[in-house]
Amino acid sequence: MQYRLVPKNGDTLSALGFGAMRLPSKRMGIDEERATQQIRSAIDSGVNYIDTAVPYHSGESERFLGRALKDGYREKVKLATKLPPWGVKTREDMDRILDIQLKKLQTDHIDYYLLHSLDANHWKKMHGLGVLEFLDAAKASGKIINAGFSFHGDRKTFKEIIDAYDWIFCQIQYNFLDEMNQAGTEGLQYAASKNIAVMVMEPLRGGMLAGKLPKDVEEIYDRAKTKRSAAEWALRWVWNHPEVTVVLSGMNDEKHIAENIKACETALPGSMSTGELATVKAVAAVYNRLIKVGCTGCAYCMPCPFGVNIPQNFFIYNSYHMGGSRLFTRGMYGISLMGAMGTKADASLCQNCGKCAKACPQKIAIPEELRKVRGTLGGLRTKLMIPLVKMIFSAEIKE
Ligand code: SF4
Ligand code: SF4
């Protein structure tokens, strides 16, 4: 196993982290026997960072990990979970939720505790409710060891949050299609320049970069001198960055777990050749040709006076057209319609005032494109998913 250093605390973490959000399932729940075996065997192979959160498996992921990490496995790993801003209304809620999480995880401390899915709105809300004082107090009491945050907003907000506290780590979405989205490469480098460890989520962009590939992508990989799976190409590209500490993979298949562990051993920073990087660049170009709206996620168009999260709309709309699971993309839009992950992405809130389009450096006809987003993603099929999404995001109140 390859290990990477957390600059501020000296921890050495496995460059591959186990994300407990897509565990194997059975009869609508987690397949406990299989998932426990997978996690324990990954730990036996050197994985020492496990990441979960309240909404994963409708609140059951944390509870499951409490059981799966018995028999001495808890002591072998650094455990990460997250405070859900959508479940917090008061400063007291933060303590209450953390105590519930400790109980569910059957532990007296969380090694790496994150504010979940910050964007400008969630950050403003949590900061206003006193979250930094909460983190100080939770660290002082020993209930959490290291404080961090996961992020899905714009780069300007990312830097603002990075500068606002003595974070040990952060977690960003990063893969070869998201260099310019959300925190992006600029955010990755900014965090690293401040000695903040960076955990990467969605290295395969929700499975899009490893599932059914566009024909042109398959051909590029087939022509490459080095033969490896699409998943391995994508993971290696992320590991190639020296600023990255842990790459999280939501694993649920024994064969994939073994492949990821094996690839991680040799995927050192700077280990990809110029030719290999050119292969990934060519693949990214194919995906980028499938993009419908050339939005770079800069957020100069924000805030919208009517509450539309413009870049998030385009991010999901583009993902929908770039392959991968359309069910997954609809689910993402359903989450956004509720505002569960920050500002609402709901395209139908647009009142066509034109303010945003004037600010867009890419000259995107934003209101017009939002109408297309609404037409594609705002239909009945997405709305039918909302009760399920609601159930998932209300999980935090149950013990
Ligand atoms: S045109 Fe629509 S999306 Fe743009 S600022 Fe106005 S209401 Fe918001
Ligand atoms: S729509 Fe334009 S201004 Fe808004 S985030 Fe995208 S590129 Fe930036």
Coordinates of C-alpha atoms and ligand atoms in Angstrom, one line a residue:
M1 CA 0.0 0.0 0.0
Q2 CA 1.2 3.5 -0.7
Y3 CA 0.9 6.0 2.1
R4 CA 0.8 9.8 2.0
L5 CA 1.5 12.3 4.7
V6 CA -1.0 14.7 6.3
P7 CA 1.3 17.7 6.6
K8 CA -0.1 19.3 9.7
N9 CA -0.4 16.2 12.0
G10 CA 2.1 13.7 10.6
D11 CA -0.5 11.0 10.0
T12 CA 0.4 8.6 7.1
L13 CA -2.8 7.7 5.3
S14 CA -3.3 5.1 2.6
A15 CA -3.5 6.8 -0.7
L16 CA -6.6 4.7 -1.3
G17 CA -9.5 5.4 1.1
F18 CA -12.6 3.2 1.5
G19 CA -15.8 5.3 0.8
A20 CA -18.7 3.7 2.6
M21 CA -21.4 5.2 0.4
R22 CA -21.9 2.4 -2.2
L23 CA -21.6 -0.7 -0.1
P24 CA -22.9 -4.0 -1.5
S25 CA -26.6 -4.3 -1.0
K26 CA -29.1 -7.0 -0.3
R27 CA -32.9 -6.8 0.1
M28 CA -32.9 -2.9 -0.1
G29 CA -30.3 -2.7 2.7
I30 CA -26.5 -3.2 3.2
D31 CA -25.3 -6.8 2.6
E32 CA -23.6 -6.8 6.0
E33 CA -21.7 -10.0 5.7
R34 CA -20.2 -9.2 2.3
A35 CA -19.6 -5.5 3.1
T36 CA -17.9 -6.3 6.4
Q37 CA -15.6 -8.8 4.7
Q38 CA -14.7 -6.3 2.0
I39 CA -13.8 -3.6 4.5
R40 CA -11.8 -5.8 6.7
S41 CA -9.9 -7.4 3.9
A42 CA -9.1 -3.9 2.5
I43 CA -7.8 -2.9 6.0
D44 CA -5.8 -6.1 6.1
S45 CA -4.3 -5.0 2.8
G46 CA -3.2 -1.7 4.2
V47 CA -6.2 0.7 3.7
N48 CA -6.4 2.9 6.8
Y49 CA -8.9 5.6 5.9
I50 CA -12.6 5.0 6.0
D51 CA -15.1 7.7 5.0
T52 CA -18.8 7.8 5.7
A53 CA -21.5 10.4 6.3
V54 CA -25.0 10.6 7.7
P55 CA -27.0 10.3 4.4
Y56 CA -25.0 7.3 3.0
H57 CA -27.3 4.3 2.9
S58 CA -30.1 6.4 4.4
G59 CA -28.2 6.7 7.7
E60 CA -27.2 3.1 7.9
S61 CA -23.6 3.4 6.7
E62 CA -22.4 4.9 10.0
R63 CA -24.4 2.3 12.0
F64 CA -23.0 -0.5 9.8
L65 CA -19.4 0.7 10.3
G66 CA -19.8 0.7 14.1
R67 CA -20.4 -3.1 13.7
A68 CA -18.0 -3.8 10.9
L69 CA -15.0 -2.2 12.7
K70 CA -15.3 -4.4 15.8
D71 CA -12.7 -7.1 16.6
G72 CA -9.8 -4.6 16.6
Y73 CA -10.5 -3.0 13.2
R74 CA -11.5 0.4 14.6
E75 CA -8.0 0.8 16.0
K76 CA -6.4 0.1 12.7
V77 CA -8.1 3.0 10.8
K78 CA -8.7 6.7 10.8
L79 CA -12.5 7.1 10.6
A80 CA -14.0 10.1 8.8
T81 CA -17.6 11.3 9.0
K82 CA -19.5 14.5 8.4
L83 CA -21.8 17.1 10.0
P84 CA -24.7 17.6 7.6
P85 CA -25.6 21.4 7.4
W86 CA -29.1 20.5 6.2
G87 CA -29.8 18.9 9.5
V88 CA -28.5 21.8 11.6
K89 CA -30.8 24.6 12.8
T90 CA -29.0 25.7 16.0
R91 CA -25.6 25.5 17.6
E92 CA -27.0 22.8 19.9
D93 CA -27.9 20.6 16.9
M94 CA -24.2 20.3 16.1
D95 CA -23.4 18.7 19.5
R96 CA -26.5 16.6 19.3
I97 CA -25.7 15.2 15.8
L98 CA -22.0 14.5 16.7
D99 CA -23.1 12.6 19.8
I100 CA -25.5 10.5 17.7
Q101 CA -22.7 9.8 15.2
L102 CA -20.4 8.6 18.0
K103 CA -23.0 6.3 19.3
K104 CA -23.8 4.9 15.8
L105 CA -20.2 4.4 15.0
Q106 CA -19.6 2.9 18.5
T107 CA -16.5 5.0 19.1
D108 CA -15.5 7.8 21.5
H109 CA -13.8 9.9 18.8
I110 CA -14.0 10.7 15.1
D111 CA -10.5 11.0 13.6
Y112 CA -11.4 13.2 10.6
Y113 CA -14.6 15.2 11.0
L114 CA -15.9 17.2 8.1
L115 CA -18.5 19.9 7.6
H116 CA -20.4 18.2 4.8
S117 CA -20.8 19.6 1.3
L118 CA -20.1 23.2 1.9
D119 CA -20.9 25.8 -0.7
A120 CA -21.5 29.6 -0.2
N121 CA -24.9 29.1 1.3
H122 CA -24.0 26.2 3.7
W123 CA -20.9 28.0 4.7
K124 CA -22.7 31.3 5.5
K125 CA -25.3 29.4 7.5
M126 CA -22.9 27.2 9.5
H127 CA -20.5 30.0 10.1
G128 CA -23.4 32.2 11.4
L129 CA -24.5 29.4 13.7
G130 CA -21.1 29.2 15.3
V131 CA -19.6 26.1 13.7
L132 CA -16.0 27.2 14.2
E133 CA -16.5 27.4 17.9
F134 CA -18.3 24.0 17.8
L135 CA -15.2 22.5 16.1
D136 CA -12.9 24.1 18.7
A137 CA -15.0 22.7 21.5
A138 CA -15.3 19.2 19.9
K139 CA -11.5 19.0 19.4
A140 CA -10.9 20.2 23.0
S141 CA -13.3 17.5 24.3
G142 CA -11.5 14.8 22.2
K143 CA -14.7 13.9 20.4
I144 CA -13.1 14.9 17.1
I145 CA -9.4 14.9 16.4
N146 CA -9.0 16.7 13.0
A147 CA -11.4 19.2 11.5
G148 CA -12.0 19.5 7.8
F149 CA -14.8 20.1 5.2
S150 CA -16.1 18.7 2.0
F151 CA -16.9 21.0 -0.8
H152 CA -19.2 21.4 -3.8
G153 CA -19.2 25.2 -4.4
D154 CA -17.2 27.7 -6.4
R155 CA -13.5 28.4 -6.2
K156 CA -13.8 31.8 -4.6
T157 CA -15.8 30.4 -1.7
F158 CA -13.4 27.4 -1.5
K159 CA -10.5 29.8 -0.9
E160 CA -12.5 31.9 1.5
I161 CA -13.3 28.8 3.6
I162 CA -9.7 27.5 3.4
D163 CA -8.5 30.8 4.9
A164 CA -11.1 31.0 7.6
Y165 CA -9.9 28.2 10.0
D166 CA -6.9 26.0 10.9
W167 CA -8.2 23.1 8.8
I168 CA -6.2 19.9 8.8
F169 CA -7.8 18.6 5.6
C170 CA -10.5 19.2 3.0
Q171 CA -12.3 17.0 0.6
I172 CA -13.0 18.0 -3.0
Q173 CA -14.5 16.4 -6.1
Y174 CA -11.6 15.9 -8.5
N175 CA -11.0 13.9 -11.7
F176 CA -9.7 14.5 -15.2
L177 CA -13.0 16.2 -16.2
D178 CA -13.3 18.4 -13.2
E179 CA -10.0 20.4 -13.4
M180 CA -12.0 23.6 -13.8
N181 CA -15.2 22.6 -11.9
Q182 CA -15.8 23.4 -8.2
A183 CA -12.5 23.7 -6.3
G184 CA -10.7 22.3 -9.4
T185 CA -6.9 22.2 -9.9
E186 CA -6.6 25.8 -8.6
G187 CA -8.3 24.9 -5.3
L188 CA -6.3 21.7 -5.0
Q189 CA -3.1 23.6 -5.3
Y190 CA -4.3 26.4 -3.0
A191 CA -5.2 24.0 -0.2
A192 CA -1.8 22.2 -0.6
S193 CA 0.1 25.5 -0.5
K194 CA -1.5 26.0 3.0
N195 CA -0.3 22.5 4.1
I196 CA -3.9 21.3 4.1
A197 CA -4.3 17.6 3.2
V198 CA -6.7 17.0 0.3
M199 CA -9.0 14.0 0.1
V200 CA -10.5 13.4 -3.3
M201 CA -14.0 12.2 -3.9
E202 CA -15.7 11.2 -7.1
P203 CA -12.4 10.2 -8.9
L204 CA -14.6 8.3 -11.4
R205 CA -17.2 11.0 -11.5
G206 CA -20.0 8.9 -10.1
G207 CA -18.8 5.9 -12.2
M208 CA -19.1 7.8 -15.5
L209 CA -15.4 7.4 -16.2
A210 CA -15.4 3.7 -15.7
G211 CA -18.8 2.4 -16.8
K212 CA -20.1 2.2 -20.3
L213 CA -17.6 4.3 -22.3
P214 CA -18.2 6.3 -25.4
K215 CA -16.9 4.4 -28.4
D216 CA -14.2 7.1 -29.1
V217 CA -12.9 6.7 -25.5
E218 CA -12.7 3.0 -25.8
E219 CA -10.7 3.3 -29.0
I220 CA -8.2 5.7 -27.3
Y221 CA -7.7 3.3 -24.4
D222 CA -7.3 0.4 -26.8
R223 CA -4.6 2.2 -28.8
A224 CA -2.6 3.1 -25.6
K225 CA 0.6 1.2 -25.1
T226 CA -0.2 0.5 -21.5
K227 CA -3.2 -1.7 -21.0
R228 CA -5.3 -0.9 -18.0
S229 CA -9.0 -0.5 -17.1
A230 CA -10.7 2.9 -17.6
A231 CA -11.1 3.0 -13.8
E232 CA -7.4 2.6 -13.3
W233 CA -6.6 5.3 -15.8
A234 CA -8.8 7.7 -14.0
L235 CA -7.6 6.8 -10.5
R236 CA -3.9 7.0 -11.5
W237 CA -4.5 10.4 -13.0
V238 CA -5.7 11.7 -9.6
W239 CA -2.9 9.9 -7.7
N240 CA -0.4 11.5 -10.1
H241 CA -0.9 14.8 -8.3
P242 CA 1.5 15.3 -5.3
E243 CA -1.1 17.6 -3.7
V244 CA -3.5 14.7 -3.3
T245 CA -3.4 12.8 0.0
V246 CA -6.2 10.2 -0.2
V247 CA -8.4 9.1 -3.1
L248 CA -11.7 7.9 -1.9
S249 CA -13.4 5.1 -3.8
G250 CA -16.9 3.9 -3.1
M251 CA -16.1 0.2 -3.5
N252 CA -18.5 -2.8 -3.4
D253 CA -16.9 -5.4 -5.6
E254 CA -14.1 -7.7 -4.5
K255 CA -12.4 -7.7 -7.9
H256 CA -12.4 -3.9 -8.1
I257 CA -11.1 -3.6 -4.5
A258 CA -8.2 -5.8 -5.3
E259 CA -7.5 -4.0 -8.6
N260 CA -7.6 -0.6 -6.8
I261 CA -5.3 -1.7 -4.0
K262 CA -2.8 -3.1 -6.6
A263 CA -2.9 0.0 -8.7
C264 CA -2.4 2.3 -5.7
E265 CA 0.9 0.6 -4.8
T266 CA 2.7 2.0 -7.9
A267 CA 0.6 5.1 -8.6
L268 CA 3.1 7.5 -7.0
P269 CA 2.9 11.3 -7.4
G270 CA 4.4 12.2 -10.8
S271 CA 4.5 8.5 -11.9
M272 CA 2.6 8.9 -15.2
S273 CA 4.6 9.3 -18.4
T274 CA 4.0 12.1 -20.9
G275 CA 2.4 9.6 -23.2
E276 CA 0.1 8.3 -20.5
L277 CA -1.0 11.9 -19.7
A278 CA -1.6 12.5 -23.4
T279 CA -3.9 9.5 -23.4
V280 CA -6.0 10.8 -20.6
K281 CA -6.0 14.3 -22.2
A282 CA -7.4 12.8 -25.4
V283 CA -10.1 10.9 -23.4
A284 CA -11.0 14.1 -21.6
A285 CA -11.3 15.9 -25.0
V286 CA -13.9 13.3 -26.2
Y287 CA -16.0 13.8 -23.0
N288 CA -15.7 17.6 -23.4
R289 CA -17.1 17.4 -26.9
L290 CA -20.2 15.8 -25.4
I291 CA -20.7 18.8 -23.0
K292 CA -23.8 20.8 -23.8
V293 CA -23.0 24.0 -22.0
G294 CA -19.5 25.3 -21.8
C295 CA -19.8 26.4 -18.2
T296 CA -16.5 26.5 -16.3
G297 CA -18.1 26.8 -12.9
C298 CA -16.5 30.2 -12.2
A299 CA -19.7 31.5 -10.5
Y300 CA -19.3 35.1 -11.8
C301 CA -23.1 34.8 -12.6
M302 CA -23.9 34.2 -9.0
P303 CA -25.8 34.9 -6.8
C304 CA -29.0 34.7 -8.8
P305 CA -31.6 37.0 -7.1
F306 CA -34.2 34.2 -7.5
G307 CA -32.0 31.5 -5.9
V308 CA -31.0 29.4 -8.9
N309 CA -27.6 27.7 -8.5
I310 CA -26.6 28.3 -12.1
P311 CA -23.3 26.4 -12.4
Q312 CA -24.7 23.4 -10.5
N313 CA -27.6 23.2 -13.1
F314 CA -25.1 23.1 -15.9
F315 CA -22.8 20.7 -14.2
I316 CA -25.6 18.2 -13.8
Y317 CA -27.0 18.8 -17.2
N318 CA -23.6 18.2 -18.8
S319 CA -23.1 15.1 -16.8
Y320 CA -26.5 13.8 -18.0
H321 CA -25.3 14.1 -21.6
M322 CA -21.8 12.7 -21.1
G323 CA -22.6 9.1 -20.5
G324 CA -22.7 7.2 -17.3
S325 CA -25.9 6.5 -15.3
R326 CA -28.8 8.8 -16.1
L327 CA -30.6 7.6 -13.0
F328 CA -27.6 8.8 -10.9
T329 CA -27.7 12.2 -12.7
R330 CA -31.5 12.5 -12.1
G331 CA -30.9 11.7 -8.5
M332 CA -28.3 14.5 -8.3
Y333 CA -30.8 16.9 -9.8
G334 CA -33.5 15.7 -7.3
I335 CA -31.1 16.4 -4.4
S336 CA -30.4 19.9 -5.9
L337 CA -34.1 20.6 -6.3
M338 CA -34.5 20.2 -2.6
G339 CA -31.4 22.4 -1.9
A340 CA -30.1 19.5 0.2
M341 CA -26.5 20.0 -1.0
G342 CA -26.5 23.8 -0.7
T343 CA -28.3 26.4 -2.9
K344 CA -31.2 25.0 -4.9
A345 CA -30.3 24.2 -8.5
D346 CA -33.9 24.3 -9.6
A347 CA -33.9 25.8 -13.1
S348 CA -37.6 26.5 -13.0
L349 CA -37.0 29.3 -10.4
C350 CA -35.4 31.4 -13.2
Q351 CA -37.4 34.6 -13.9
N352 CA -35.4 35.5 -17.0
C353 CA -34.1 38.8 -15.6
G354 CA -30.9 38.5 -17.6
K355 CA -28.6 39.6 -14.8
C356 CA -26.5 36.5 -14.9
A357 CA -25.9 36.4 -18.6
K358 CA -24.3 39.9 -18.5
A359 CA -21.7 38.6 -16.0
C360 CA -20.8 35.4 -17.8
P361 CA -17.3 35.4 -19.4
Q362 CA -18.2 32.4 -21.6
K363 CA -21.1 34.4 -23.0
I364 CA -23.6 31.6 -22.2
A365 CA -27.2 32.5 -22.9
I366 CA -28.0 31.4 -19.3
P367 CA -31.8 31.8 -19.1
E368 CA -32.2 30.0 -22.5
E369 CA -29.9 27.1 -21.4
L370 CA -31.8 26.8 -18.1
R371 CA -35.0 26.3 -20.0
K372 CA -33.4 23.3 -21.7
V373 CA -32.1 22.0 -18.3
R374 CA -35.7 22.2 -17.0
G375 CA -37.0 20.5 -20.1
T376 CA -34.6 17.6 -19.7
L377 CA -34.3 17.2 -16.0
G378 CA -37.3 18.8 -14.4
G379 CA -39.9 16.3 -15.4
L380 CA -41.9 13.7 -13.6
R381 CA -39.2 11.1 -13.5
T382 CA -37.0 13.4 -11.4
K383 CA -39.9 14.5 -9.2
L384 CA -40.8 10.8 -8.5
M385 CA -37.3 10.5 -6.9
I386 CA -37.8 13.3 -4.4
P387 CA -39.5 11.3 -1.7
L388 CA -36.6 8.9 -1.7
V389 CA -34.1 11.8 -1.6
K390 CA -36.1 13.3 1.3
M391 CA -35.9 10.0 3.2
I392 CA -32.1 9.8 2.7
F393 CA -31.5 13.4 3.9
S394 CA -33.7 13.1 7.0
A395 CA -31.6 10.2 8.3
E396 CA -29.6 12.3 10.7
I397 CA -32.3 12.8 13.3
K398 CA -32.6 9.1 14.0
E399 CA -30.3 7.4 16.5
Ligands
SF4_1 S1 -31.8 35.2 -15.7 FE1 -32.7 33.6 -14.3 S2 -30.9 32.5 -13.5 FE2 -30.2 34.5 -14.4 S3 -30.1 35.8 -12.6 FE3 -32.1 36.1 -13.6 S4 -33.5 34.7 -12.6 FE4 -31.4 34.1 -12.0
SF4_2 S1 -22.7 30.2 -16.4 FE1 -20.9 31.5 -17.0 S2 -20.5 32.9 -15.2 FE2 -21.9 31.2 -14.5 S3 -20.5 29.7 -13.7 FE3 -20.9 29.1 -15.8 S4 -19.2 30.1 -17.0 FE4 -19.2 31.1 -15.0

